[in-house]
XYZ file of N, CA and C in Angstrom:
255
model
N 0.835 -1.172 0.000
C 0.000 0.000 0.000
C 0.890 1.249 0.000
N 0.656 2.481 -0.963
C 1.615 3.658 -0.838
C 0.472 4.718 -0.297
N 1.648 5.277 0.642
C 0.624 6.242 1.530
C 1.071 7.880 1.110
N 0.128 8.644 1.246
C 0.728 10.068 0.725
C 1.102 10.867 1.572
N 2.397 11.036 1.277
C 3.254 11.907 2.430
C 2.818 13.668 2.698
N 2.209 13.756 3.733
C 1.985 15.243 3.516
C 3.375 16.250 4.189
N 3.699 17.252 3.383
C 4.567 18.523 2.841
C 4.837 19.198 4.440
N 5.961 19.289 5.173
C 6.025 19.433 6.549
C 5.657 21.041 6.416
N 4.669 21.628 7.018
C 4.117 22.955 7.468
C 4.882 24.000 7.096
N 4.525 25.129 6.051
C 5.646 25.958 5.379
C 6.468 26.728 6.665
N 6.131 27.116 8.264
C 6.947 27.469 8.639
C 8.149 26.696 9.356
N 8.291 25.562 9.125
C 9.046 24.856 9.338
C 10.055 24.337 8.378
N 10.043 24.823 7.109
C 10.597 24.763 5.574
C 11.659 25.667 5.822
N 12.801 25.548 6.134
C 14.100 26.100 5.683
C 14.410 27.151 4.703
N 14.397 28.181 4.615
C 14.870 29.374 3.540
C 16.053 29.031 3.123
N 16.581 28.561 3.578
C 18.266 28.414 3.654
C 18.539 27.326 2.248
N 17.900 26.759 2.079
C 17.241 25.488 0.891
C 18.476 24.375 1.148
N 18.403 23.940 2.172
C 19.499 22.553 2.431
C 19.207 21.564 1.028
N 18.192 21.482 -0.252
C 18.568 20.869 -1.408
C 19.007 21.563 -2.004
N 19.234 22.864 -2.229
C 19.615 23.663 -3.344
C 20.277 25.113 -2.633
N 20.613 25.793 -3.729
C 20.925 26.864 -2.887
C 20.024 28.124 -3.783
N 19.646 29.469 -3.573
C 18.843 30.455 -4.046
C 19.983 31.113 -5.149
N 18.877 31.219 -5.690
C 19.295 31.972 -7.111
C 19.658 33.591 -7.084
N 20.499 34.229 -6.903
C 20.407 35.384 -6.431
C 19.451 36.255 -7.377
N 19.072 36.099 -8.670
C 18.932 36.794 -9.654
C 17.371 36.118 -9.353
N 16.746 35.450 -8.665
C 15.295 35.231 -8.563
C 14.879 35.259 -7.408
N 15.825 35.623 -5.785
C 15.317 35.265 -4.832
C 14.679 36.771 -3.844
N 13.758 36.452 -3.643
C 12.675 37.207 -2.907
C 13.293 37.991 -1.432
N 13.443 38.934 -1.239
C 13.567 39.679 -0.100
C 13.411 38.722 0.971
N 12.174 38.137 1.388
C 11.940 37.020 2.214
C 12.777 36.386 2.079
N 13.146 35.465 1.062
C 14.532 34.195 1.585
C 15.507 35.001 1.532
N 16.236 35.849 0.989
C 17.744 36.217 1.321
C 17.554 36.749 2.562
N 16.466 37.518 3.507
C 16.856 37.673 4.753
C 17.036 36.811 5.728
N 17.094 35.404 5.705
C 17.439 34.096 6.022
C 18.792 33.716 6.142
N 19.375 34.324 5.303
C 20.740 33.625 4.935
C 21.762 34.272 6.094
N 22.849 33.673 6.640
C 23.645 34.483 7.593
C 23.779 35.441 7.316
N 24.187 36.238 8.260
C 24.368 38.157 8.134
C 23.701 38.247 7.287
N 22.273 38.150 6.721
C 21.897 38.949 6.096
C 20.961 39.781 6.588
N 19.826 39.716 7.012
C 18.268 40.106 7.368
C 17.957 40.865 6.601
N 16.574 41.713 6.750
C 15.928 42.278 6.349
C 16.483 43.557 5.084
N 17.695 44.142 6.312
C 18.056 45.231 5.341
C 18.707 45.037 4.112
N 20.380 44.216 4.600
C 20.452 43.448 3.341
C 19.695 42.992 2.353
N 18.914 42.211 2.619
C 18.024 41.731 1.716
C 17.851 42.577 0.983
N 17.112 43.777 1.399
C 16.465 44.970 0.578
C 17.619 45.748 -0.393
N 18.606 45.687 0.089
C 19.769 46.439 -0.864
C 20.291 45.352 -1.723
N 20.023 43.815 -1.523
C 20.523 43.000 -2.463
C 19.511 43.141 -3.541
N 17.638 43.035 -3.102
C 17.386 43.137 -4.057
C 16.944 44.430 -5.016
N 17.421 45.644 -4.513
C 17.555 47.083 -4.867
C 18.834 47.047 -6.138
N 19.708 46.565 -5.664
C 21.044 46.318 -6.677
C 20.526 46.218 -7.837
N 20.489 44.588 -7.693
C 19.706 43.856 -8.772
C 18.604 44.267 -9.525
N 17.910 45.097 -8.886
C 16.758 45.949 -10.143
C 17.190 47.190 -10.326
N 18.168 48.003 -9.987
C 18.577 49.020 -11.014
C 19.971 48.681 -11.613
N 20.868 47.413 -11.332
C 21.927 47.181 -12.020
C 21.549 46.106 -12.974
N 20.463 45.365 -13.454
C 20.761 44.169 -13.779
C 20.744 42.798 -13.221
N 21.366 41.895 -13.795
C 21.303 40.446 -12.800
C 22.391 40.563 -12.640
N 22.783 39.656 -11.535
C 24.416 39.125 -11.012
C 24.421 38.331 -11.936
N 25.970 38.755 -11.981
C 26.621 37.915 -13.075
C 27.610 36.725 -12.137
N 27.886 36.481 -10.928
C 28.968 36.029 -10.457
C 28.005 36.359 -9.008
N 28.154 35.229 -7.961
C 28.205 35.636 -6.732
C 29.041 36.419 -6.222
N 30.169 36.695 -6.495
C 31.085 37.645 -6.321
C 30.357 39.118 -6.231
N 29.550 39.042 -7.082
C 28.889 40.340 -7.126
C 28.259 41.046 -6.255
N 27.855 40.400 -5.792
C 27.601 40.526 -4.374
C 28.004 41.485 -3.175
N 29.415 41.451 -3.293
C 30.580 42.626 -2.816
C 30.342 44.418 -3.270
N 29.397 44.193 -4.428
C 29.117 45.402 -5.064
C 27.725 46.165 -4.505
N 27.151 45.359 -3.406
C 25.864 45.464 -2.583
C 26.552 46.163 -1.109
N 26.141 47.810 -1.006
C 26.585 48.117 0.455
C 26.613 47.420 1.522
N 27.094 46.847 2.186
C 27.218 46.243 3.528
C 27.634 44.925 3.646
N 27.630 44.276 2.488
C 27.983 43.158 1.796
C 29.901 42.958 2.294
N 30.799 42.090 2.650
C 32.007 42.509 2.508
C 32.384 41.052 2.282
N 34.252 40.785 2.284
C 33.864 39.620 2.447
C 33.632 38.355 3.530
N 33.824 38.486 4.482
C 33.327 37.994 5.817
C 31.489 37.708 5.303
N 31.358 38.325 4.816
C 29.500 38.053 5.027
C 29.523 36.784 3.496
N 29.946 37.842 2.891
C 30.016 36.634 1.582
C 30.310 35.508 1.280
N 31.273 34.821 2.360
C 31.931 34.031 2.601
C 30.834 33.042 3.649
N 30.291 33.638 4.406
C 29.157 33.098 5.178
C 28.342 32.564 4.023
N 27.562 33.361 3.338
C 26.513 33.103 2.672
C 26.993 32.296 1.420
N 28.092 32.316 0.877
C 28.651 31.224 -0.440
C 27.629 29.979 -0.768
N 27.751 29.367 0.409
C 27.219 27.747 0.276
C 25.649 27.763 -0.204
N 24.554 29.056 0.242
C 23.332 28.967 -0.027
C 23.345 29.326 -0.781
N 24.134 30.142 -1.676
C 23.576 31.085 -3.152
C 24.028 30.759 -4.453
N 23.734 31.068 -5.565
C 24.341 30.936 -6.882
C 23.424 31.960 -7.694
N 24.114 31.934 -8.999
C 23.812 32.566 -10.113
C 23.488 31.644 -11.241
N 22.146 31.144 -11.289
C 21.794 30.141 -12.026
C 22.243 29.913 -13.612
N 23.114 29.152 -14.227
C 23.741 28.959 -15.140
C 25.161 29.178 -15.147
N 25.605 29.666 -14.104
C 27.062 30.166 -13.502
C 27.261 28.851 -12.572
């Protein structure tokens, strides 16, 4: 007999995406304020960048976001990418 697994309660769902990591060039204010050192404000200047510069081309890019340095970047590496990069 196969039984249907129900989807563990969205606030208990990880932002952090332990299968994957966030796309910087698609991810929502909400999940990047998740990610170490980031919160809220970050968030908002990551995704402020990104709509008057363009997409990231490089996580590296990242560094080009005020408050961003590399200590933080270095934190956040493992959750992020630039999808096709």
């Amino acid at each position: 007999m196969i039984r249907a697994v129900e989807p563990p309660p969205a606030d208990t769902i990880s932002r952090k995406a332990p299968w994957g990591r966030l796309d910087l060039n698609r991810a929502t204010e909400e999940e990047l304020k998740d990610l170490p050192r980031i919160g809220p404000e970050l968030a908002r200047r990551i995704v402020s960048y990104r709509r008057e510069n363009g997409p990231f081309r490089s996580v590296d890019d990242l560094l080009k976001v005020k408050g961003i340095g590399p200590k933080t970047l270095k934190q956040i590496r493992p959750f992020v990418e630039v999808a096709g990069k």
